[in-house]
Amino acid sequence: MENLIFFLDSIYPLSPGLREELLLTIKSRHLPKKNFLLKPGKVSRKIYFIHTGLLRAFYEKDGTEVSSWFMKEGDICVSIESFYEQVESYESIQAIEDTELFFIDHAELENIYVKYPEFNWIGRVLTIKYLKLWSQQLYAIRMQNAAERYTWLLEFHPDLLLRVPHKYIASYLDITPETLSKIRCRNMIANQKSTI
């Protein structure tokens, strides 16, 4: 819990009252590997902070799972439209690893925004951060070829390649697992040649 409080305080100094309110309101949860945090048709009623572990968001298209986001330690995890609009989700959120989470309920979050206006600044900074990440991801996946997408992931999220099953990485990059294997193989050969 202290890690989360420190993280929020680093964005904008927490008043003693806000700090106390957060300590009383935020709860923790353990999510075992392969378990779901959210399934389609359910409303996302909580926003999560990942203390340890790894989650993936995905949706189904023509009977195939499409990974849309990976969230790890230090990330905020939420089904955006479902949480903020309090409507049914079209996506699933599932643990790839055993995950420890802190969370706050939608109604409690709204109450804190009203009681502590400074918390709105924190919400704004986090919203901007994730909008920028989303924009970068959309550009990388929609505007680049398969090899460039892999290079982008290798440059900006290399740890995911070690922690996420390749079939999820392939669907995230919008390529087949076979194409991913070929790109990885070519990349390894190129790296070996450059070190000779």
PDB file of C-alpha atoms in Angstrom:
ATOM      1  CA  MET A   1       0.000   0.000   0.000  1.00  0.00           C
ATOM      2  CA  GLU A   2       2.825   2.419   0.822  1.00  0.00           C
ATOM      3  CA  ASN A   3       4.189   1.991  -2.730  1.00  0.00           C
ATOM      4  CA  LEU A   4       0.866   3.155  -4.161  1.00  0.00           C
ATOM      5  CA  ILE A   5       0.619   6.118  -1.768  1.00  0.00           C
ATOM      6  CA  PHE A   6       4.206   7.111  -2.624  1.00  0.00           C
ATOM      7  CA  PHE A   7       3.420   6.817  -6.342  1.00  0.00           C
ATOM      8  CA  LEU A   8       0.322   9.042  -6.058  1.00  0.00           C
ATOM      9  CA  ASP A   9       2.187  11.533  -3.866  1.00  0.00           C
ATOM     10  CA  SER A  10       4.949  11.755  -6.489  1.00  0.00           C
ATOM     11  CA  ILE A  11       2.383  12.958  -9.027  1.00  0.00           C
ATOM     12  CA  TYR A  12       0.925  15.607  -6.723  1.00  0.00           C
ATOM     13  CA  PRO A  13       1.469  16.054  -2.960  1.00  0.00           C
ATOM     14  CA  LEU A  14      -1.292  14.369  -0.980  1.00  0.00           C
ATOM     15  CA  SER A  15      -2.849  16.349   1.838  1.00  0.00           C
ATOM     16  CA  PRO A  16      -2.991  14.547   5.213  1.00  0.00           C
ATOM     17  CA  GLY A  17      -6.778  14.190   4.837  1.00  0.00           C
ATOM     18  CA  LEU A  18      -6.530  12.702   1.350  1.00  0.00           C
ATOM     19  CA  ARG A  19      -3.757  10.345   2.422  1.00  0.00           C
ATOM     20  CA  GLU A  20      -5.897   9.105   5.331  1.00  0.00           C
ATOM     21  CA  GLU A  21      -8.953   8.722   3.086  1.00  0.00           C
ATOM     22  CA  LEU A  22      -6.957   6.655   0.589  1.00  0.00           C
ATOM     23  CA  LEU A  23      -5.515   4.419   3.309  1.00  0.00           C
ATOM     24  CA  LEU A  24      -9.033   3.749   4.589  1.00  0.00           C
ATOM     25  CA  THR A  25     -10.595   3.271   1.148  1.00  0.00           C
ATOM     26  CA  ILE A  26      -8.080   1.330  -0.952  1.00  0.00           C
ATOM     27  CA  LYS A  27      -8.290  -2.438  -0.657  1.00  0.00           C
ATOM     28  CA  SER A  28      -6.063  -5.273  -1.883  1.00  0.00           C
ATOM     29  CA  ARG A  29      -6.715  -8.418  -3.875  1.00  0.00           C
ATOM     30  CA  HIS A  30      -4.740 -11.431  -5.044  1.00  0.00           C
ATOM     31  CA  LEU A  31      -5.531 -12.685  -8.563  1.00  0.00           C
ATOM     32  CA  PRO A  32      -4.049 -16.113  -9.380  1.00  0.00           C
ATOM     33  CA  LYS A  33      -2.554 -16.790 -12.803  1.00  0.00           C
ATOM     34  CA  LYS A  34      -5.195 -17.449 -15.507  1.00  0.00           C
ATOM     35  CA  ASN A  35      -8.022 -16.019 -13.373  1.00  0.00           C
ATOM     36  CA  PHE A  36     -10.167 -13.207 -14.742  1.00  0.00           C
ATOM     37  CA  LEU A  37     -10.462  -9.715 -13.334  1.00  0.00           C
ATOM     38  CA  LEU A  38     -13.212  -8.903 -15.827  1.00  0.00           C
ATOM     39  CA  LYS A  39     -15.279 -10.782 -18.407  1.00  0.00           C
ATOM     40  CA  PRO A  40     -17.392  -9.464 -21.303  1.00  0.00           C
ATOM     41  CA  GLY A  41     -20.900  -8.443 -20.300  1.00  0.00           C
ATOM     42  CA  LYS A  42     -19.819  -7.437 -16.785  1.00  0.00           C
ATOM     43  CA  VAL A  43     -19.443  -3.849 -15.604  1.00  0.00           C
ATOM     44  CA  SER A  44     -15.977  -2.767 -14.496  1.00  0.00           C
ATOM     45  CA  ARG A  45     -16.734  -1.385 -11.031  1.00  0.00           C
ATOM     46  CA  LYS A  46     -13.175  -1.008  -9.758  1.00  0.00           C
ATOM     47  CA  ILE A  47      -9.952   0.627 -10.871  1.00  0.00           C
ATOM     48  CA  TYR A  48      -6.781  -1.299 -10.022  1.00  0.00           C
ATOM     49  CA  PHE A  49      -3.132  -0.533  -9.372  1.00  0.00           C
ATOM     50  CA  ILE A  50      -0.811  -3.468 -10.053  1.00  0.00           C
ATOM     51  CA  HIS A  51       1.623  -4.024  -7.197  1.00  0.00           C
ATOM     52  CA  THR A  52       3.164  -7.197  -8.667  1.00  0.00           C
ATOM     53  CA  GLY A  53       2.259  -9.406 -11.598  1.00  0.00           C
ATOM     54  CA  LEU A  54       1.041  -9.104 -15.158  1.00  0.00           C
ATOM     55  CA  LEU A  55      -2.404  -8.847 -16.779  1.00  0.00           C
ATOM     56  CA  ARG A  56      -3.652  -8.779 -20.339  1.00  0.00           C
ATOM     57  CA  ALA A  57      -6.747  -7.182 -21.811  1.00  0.00           C
ATOM     58  CA  PHE A  58      -8.261  -8.911 -24.819  1.00  0.00           C
ATOM     59  CA  TYR A  59     -11.439  -9.218 -26.854  1.00  0.00           C
ATOM     60  CA  GLU A  60     -12.778 -11.833 -29.226  1.00  0.00           C
ATOM     61  CA  LYS A  61     -13.043 -11.231 -32.958  1.00  0.00           C
ATOM     62  CA  ASP A  62     -14.395 -13.977 -35.220  1.00  0.00           C
ATOM     63  CA  GLY A  63     -13.733 -16.552 -32.489  1.00  0.00           C
ATOM     64  CA  THR A  64     -10.119 -15.470 -31.991  1.00  0.00           C
ATOM     65  CA  GLU A  65      -8.680 -13.725 -28.928  1.00  0.00           C
ATOM     66  CA  VAL A  66      -7.031 -10.384 -29.738  1.00  0.00           C
ATOM     67  CA  SER A  67      -4.705  -8.989 -27.058  1.00  0.00           C
ATOM     68  CA  SER A  68      -5.147  -5.236 -26.788  1.00  0.00           C
ATOM     69  CA  TRP A  69      -3.033  -4.276 -23.772  1.00  0.00           C
ATOM     70  CA  PHE A  70      -0.600  -5.679 -21.213  1.00  0.00           C
ATOM     71  CA  MET A  71      -0.414  -4.190 -17.723  1.00  0.00           C
ATOM     72  CA  LYS A  72       2.362  -4.854 -15.220  1.00  0.00           C
ATOM     73  CA  GLU A  73       3.833  -3.597 -11.939  1.00  0.00           C
ATOM     74  CA  GLY A  74       3.163   0.096 -11.416  1.00  0.00           C
ATOM     75  CA  ASP A  75       0.404   0.270 -14.044  1.00  0.00           C
ATOM     76  CA  ILE A  76      -3.208   1.280 -13.613  1.00  0.00           C
ATOM     77  CA  CYS A  77      -5.618  -1.400 -14.811  1.00  0.00           C
ATOM     78  CA  VAL A  78      -9.153  -0.604 -15.890  1.00  0.00           C
ATOM     79  CA  SER A  79     -11.581  -1.327 -18.683  1.00  0.00           C
ATOM     80  CA  ILE A  80     -11.829   2.326 -19.667  1.00  0.00           C
ATOM     81  CA  GLU A  81     -15.269   2.638 -21.243  1.00  0.00           C
ATOM     82  CA  SER A  82     -16.899   0.139 -18.891  1.00  0.00           C
ATOM     83  CA  PHE A  83     -15.469   1.768 -15.752  1.00  0.00           C
ATOM     84  CA  TYR A  84     -16.023   5.429 -16.582  1.00  0.00           C
ATOM     85  CA  GLU A  85     -19.442   4.954 -18.181  1.00  0.00           C
ATOM     86  CA  GLN A  86     -20.463   2.066 -15.883  1.00  0.00           C
ATOM     87  CA  VAL A  87     -21.589  -0.011 -18.867  1.00  0.00           C
ATOM     88  CA  GLU A  88     -21.011  -3.658 -19.784  1.00  0.00           C
ATOM     89  CA  SER A  89     -17.499  -4.467 -20.957  1.00  0.00           C
ATOM     90  CA  TYR A  90     -16.728  -5.966 -24.353  1.00  0.00           C
ATOM     91  CA  GLU A  91     -13.276  -7.074 -23.205  1.00  0.00           C
ATOM     92  CA  SER A  92     -11.734  -9.497 -20.750  1.00  0.00           C
ATOM     93  CA  ILE A  93      -8.887  -8.842 -18.321  1.00  0.00           C
ATOM     94  CA  GLN A  94      -6.947 -11.946 -17.242  1.00  0.00           C
ATOM     95  CA  ALA A  95      -3.862 -12.620 -15.118  1.00  0.00           C
ATOM     96  CA  ILE A  96      -0.835 -13.922 -17.032  1.00  0.00           C
ATOM     97  CA  GLU A  97       1.057 -14.217 -13.732  1.00  0.00           C
ATOM     98  CA  ASP A  98      -0.056 -14.350 -10.104  1.00  0.00           C
ATOM     99  CA  THR A  99      -0.925 -10.715  -9.458  1.00  0.00           C
ATOM    100  CA  GLU A 100      -1.258  -8.521  -6.363  1.00  0.00           C
ATOM    101  CA  LEU A 101      -3.584  -5.561  -6.813  1.00  0.00           C
ATOM    102  CA  PHE A 102      -4.808  -2.519  -4.950  1.00  0.00           C
ATOM    103  CA  PHE A 103      -8.223  -1.204  -5.941  1.00  0.00           C
ATOM    104  CA  ILE A 104     -10.854   1.419  -5.345  1.00  0.00           C
ATOM    105  CA  ASP A 105     -14.551   1.262  -6.200  1.00  0.00           C
ATOM    106  CA  HIS A 106     -16.011   3.602  -8.835  1.00  0.00           C
ATOM    107  CA  ALA A 107     -18.359   5.346  -6.362  1.00  0.00           C
ATOM    108  CA  GLU A 108     -15.548   5.746  -3.811  1.00  0.00           C
ATOM    109  CA  LEU A 109     -13.262   7.246  -6.457  1.00  0.00           C
ATOM    110  CA  GLU A 110     -15.924   9.745  -7.509  1.00  0.00           C
ATOM    111  CA  ASN A 111     -16.450  10.683  -3.858  1.00  0.00           C
ATOM    112  CA  ILE A 112     -12.710  11.319  -3.391  1.00  0.00           C
ATOM    113  CA  TYR A 113     -12.652  13.532  -6.500  1.00  0.00           C
ATOM    114  CA  VAL A 114     -15.431  15.655  -4.946  1.00  0.00           C
ATOM    115  CA  LYS A 115     -13.973  15.791  -1.423  1.00  0.00           C
ATOM    116  CA  TYR A 116     -10.356  16.352  -2.447  1.00  0.00           C
ATOM    117  CA  PRO A 117     -10.007  18.525  -5.570  1.00  0.00           C
ATOM    118  CA  GLU A 118      -6.226  17.953  -5.607  1.00  0.00           C
ATOM    119  CA  PHE A 119      -6.893  14.317  -6.471  1.00  0.00           C
ATOM    120  CA  ASN A 120      -8.381  15.500  -9.774  1.00  0.00           C
ATOM    121  CA  TRP A 121      -4.872  16.630 -10.743  1.00  0.00           C
ATOM    122  CA  ILE A 122      -3.558  13.109 -10.148  1.00  0.00           C
ATOM    123  CA  GLY A 123      -6.397  11.677 -12.229  1.00  0.00           C
ATOM    124  CA  ARG A 124      -5.614  14.125 -15.021  1.00  0.00           C
ATOM    125  CA  VAL A 125      -1.889  13.315 -15.077  1.00  0.00           C
ATOM    126  CA  LEU A 126      -2.606   9.567 -15.184  1.00  0.00           C
ATOM    127  CA  THR A 127      -5.221  10.004 -17.910  1.00  0.00           C
ATOM    128  CA  ILE A 128      -2.760  11.964 -20.065  1.00  0.00           C
ATOM    129  CA  LYS A 129      -0.034   9.351 -19.473  1.00  0.00           C
ATOM    130  CA  TYR A 130      -2.240   6.484 -20.646  1.00  0.00           C
ATOM    131  CA  LEU A 131      -3.677   8.436 -23.585  1.00  0.00           C
ATOM    132  CA  LYS A 132      -0.119   9.059 -24.796  1.00  0.00           C
ATOM    133  CA  LEU A 133       0.772   5.383 -24.396  1.00  0.00           C
ATOM    134  CA  TRP A 134      -2.406   4.385 -26.234  1.00  0.00           C
ATOM    135  CA  SER A 135      -1.615   6.799 -29.065  1.00  0.00           C
ATOM    136  CA  GLN A 136       1.943   5.446 -29.384  1.00  0.00           C
ATOM    137  CA  GLN A 137       0.637   1.890 -29.419  1.00  0.00           C
ATOM    138  CA  LEU A 138      -1.972   2.661 -32.077  1.00  0.00           C
ATOM    139  CA  TYR A 139       0.659   4.246 -34.302  1.00  0.00           C
ATOM    140  CA  ALA A 140       3.104   1.376 -33.793  1.00  0.00           C
ATOM    141  CA  ILE A 141       0.541  -1.321 -34.545  1.00  0.00           C
ATOM    142  CA  ARG A 142      -1.516   0.348 -37.278  1.00  0.00           C
ATOM    143  CA  MET A 143       1.110   2.348 -39.181  1.00  0.00           C
ATOM    144  CA  GLN A 144       4.134   0.032 -39.223  1.00  0.00           C
ATOM    145  CA  ASN A 145       4.888  -3.276 -40.894  1.00  0.00           C
ATOM    146  CA  ALA A 146       5.224  -6.498 -38.897  1.00  0.00           C
ATOM    147  CA  ALA A 147       9.013  -6.261 -38.411  1.00  0.00           C
ATOM    148  CA  GLU A 148       8.743  -2.613 -37.308  1.00  0.00           C
ATOM    149  CA  ARG A 149       6.026  -3.539 -34.804  1.00  0.00           C
ATOM    150  CA  TYR A 150       8.274  -6.188 -33.292  1.00  0.00           C
ATOM    151  CA  THR A 151      11.197  -3.724 -33.145  1.00  0.00           C
ATOM    152  CA  TRP A 152       8.948  -1.183 -31.409  1.00  0.00           C
ATOM    153  CA  LEU A 153       7.964  -3.750 -28.778  1.00  0.00           C
ATOM    154  CA  LEU A 154      11.584  -4.820 -28.347  1.00  0.00           C
ATOM    155  CA  GLU A 155      12.659  -1.203 -27.857  1.00  0.00           C
ATOM    156  CA  PHE A 156       9.902   0.033 -25.545  1.00  0.00           C
ATOM    157  CA  HIS A 157       8.623  -3.125 -23.789  1.00  0.00           C
ATOM    158  CA  PRO A 158      11.402  -5.757 -23.944  1.00  0.00           C
ATOM    159  CA  ASP A 159      10.319  -7.375 -20.663  1.00  0.00           C
ATOM    160  CA  LEU A 160       6.982  -8.360 -22.212  1.00  0.00           C
ATOM    161  CA  LEU A 161       8.801 -10.609 -24.683  1.00  0.00           C
ATOM    162  CA  LEU A 162      10.153 -12.583 -21.716  1.00  0.00           C
ATOM    163  CA  ARG A 163       6.943 -12.678 -19.679  1.00  0.00           C
ATOM    164  CA  VAL A 164       4.073 -12.941 -22.169  1.00  0.00           C
ATOM    165  CA  PRO A 165       3.292 -16.123 -24.163  1.00  0.00           C
ATOM    166  CA  HIS A 166       4.170 -15.634 -27.822  1.00  0.00           C
ATOM    167  CA  LYS A 167       0.626 -16.298 -29.034  1.00  0.00           C
ATOM    168  CA  TYR A 168      -0.537 -13.235 -27.020  1.00  0.00           C
ATOM    169  CA  ILE A 169       2.357 -11.132 -28.326  1.00  0.00           C
ATOM    170  CA  ALA A 170       1.481 -12.126 -31.906  1.00  0.00           C
ATOM    171  CA  SER A 171      -2.176 -11.135 -31.524  1.00  0.00           C
ATOM    172  CA  TYR A 172      -1.126  -7.853 -29.854  1.00  0.00           C
ATOM    173  CA  LEU A 173       1.140  -7.054 -32.817  1.00  0.00           C
ATOM    174  CA  ASP A 174      -1.619  -8.141 -35.233  1.00  0.00           C
ATOM    175  CA  ILE A 175       0.505 -10.854 -36.817  1.00  0.00           C
ATOM    176  CA  THR A 176       0.366 -14.649 -36.832  1.00  0.00           C
ATOM    177  CA  PRO A 177       2.496 -16.685 -34.394  1.00  0.00           C
ATOM    178  CA  GLU A 178       4.396 -18.048 -37.423  1.00  0.00           C
ATOM    179  CA  THR A 179       5.250 -14.536 -38.630  1.00  0.00           C
ATOM    180  CA  LEU A 180       6.391 -13.615 -35.123  1.00  0.00           C
ATOM    181  CA  SER A 181       8.692 -16.660 -35.025  1.00  0.00           C
ATOM    182  CA  LYS A 182      10.230 -15.728 -38.401  1.00  0.00           C
ATOM    183  CA  ILE A 183      10.802 -12.118 -37.329  1.00  0.00           C
ATOM    184  CA  ARG A 184      12.367 -13.213 -34.026  1.00  0.00           C
ATOM    185  CA  CYS A 185      14.637 -15.653 -35.848  1.00  0.00           C
ATOM    186  CA  ARG A 186      15.762 -12.997 -38.367  1.00  0.00           C
ATOM    187  CA  ASN A 187      16.332 -10.564 -35.505  1.00  0.00           C
ATOM    188  CA  MET A 188      18.511 -13.064 -33.576  1.00  0.00           C
ATOM    189  CA  ILE A 189      20.574 -13.835 -36.699  1.00  0.00           C
ATOM    190  CA  ALA A 190      21.082 -10.123 -37.374  1.00  0.00           C
ATOM    191  CA  ASN A 191      22.153  -9.550 -33.764  1.00  0.00           C
ATOM    192  CA  GLN A 192      24.625 -12.458 -33.933  1.00  0.00           C
ATOM    193  CA  LYS A 193      26.181 -11.083 -37.127  1.00  0.00           C
ATOM    194  CA  SER A 194      26.535  -7.610 -35.587  1.00  0.00           C
ATOM    195  CA  THR A 195      28.498  -9.006 -32.628  1.00  0.00           C
ATOM    196  CA  ILE A 196      30.987 -10.927 -34.789  1.00  0.00           C
TER     197      ILE A 196
END
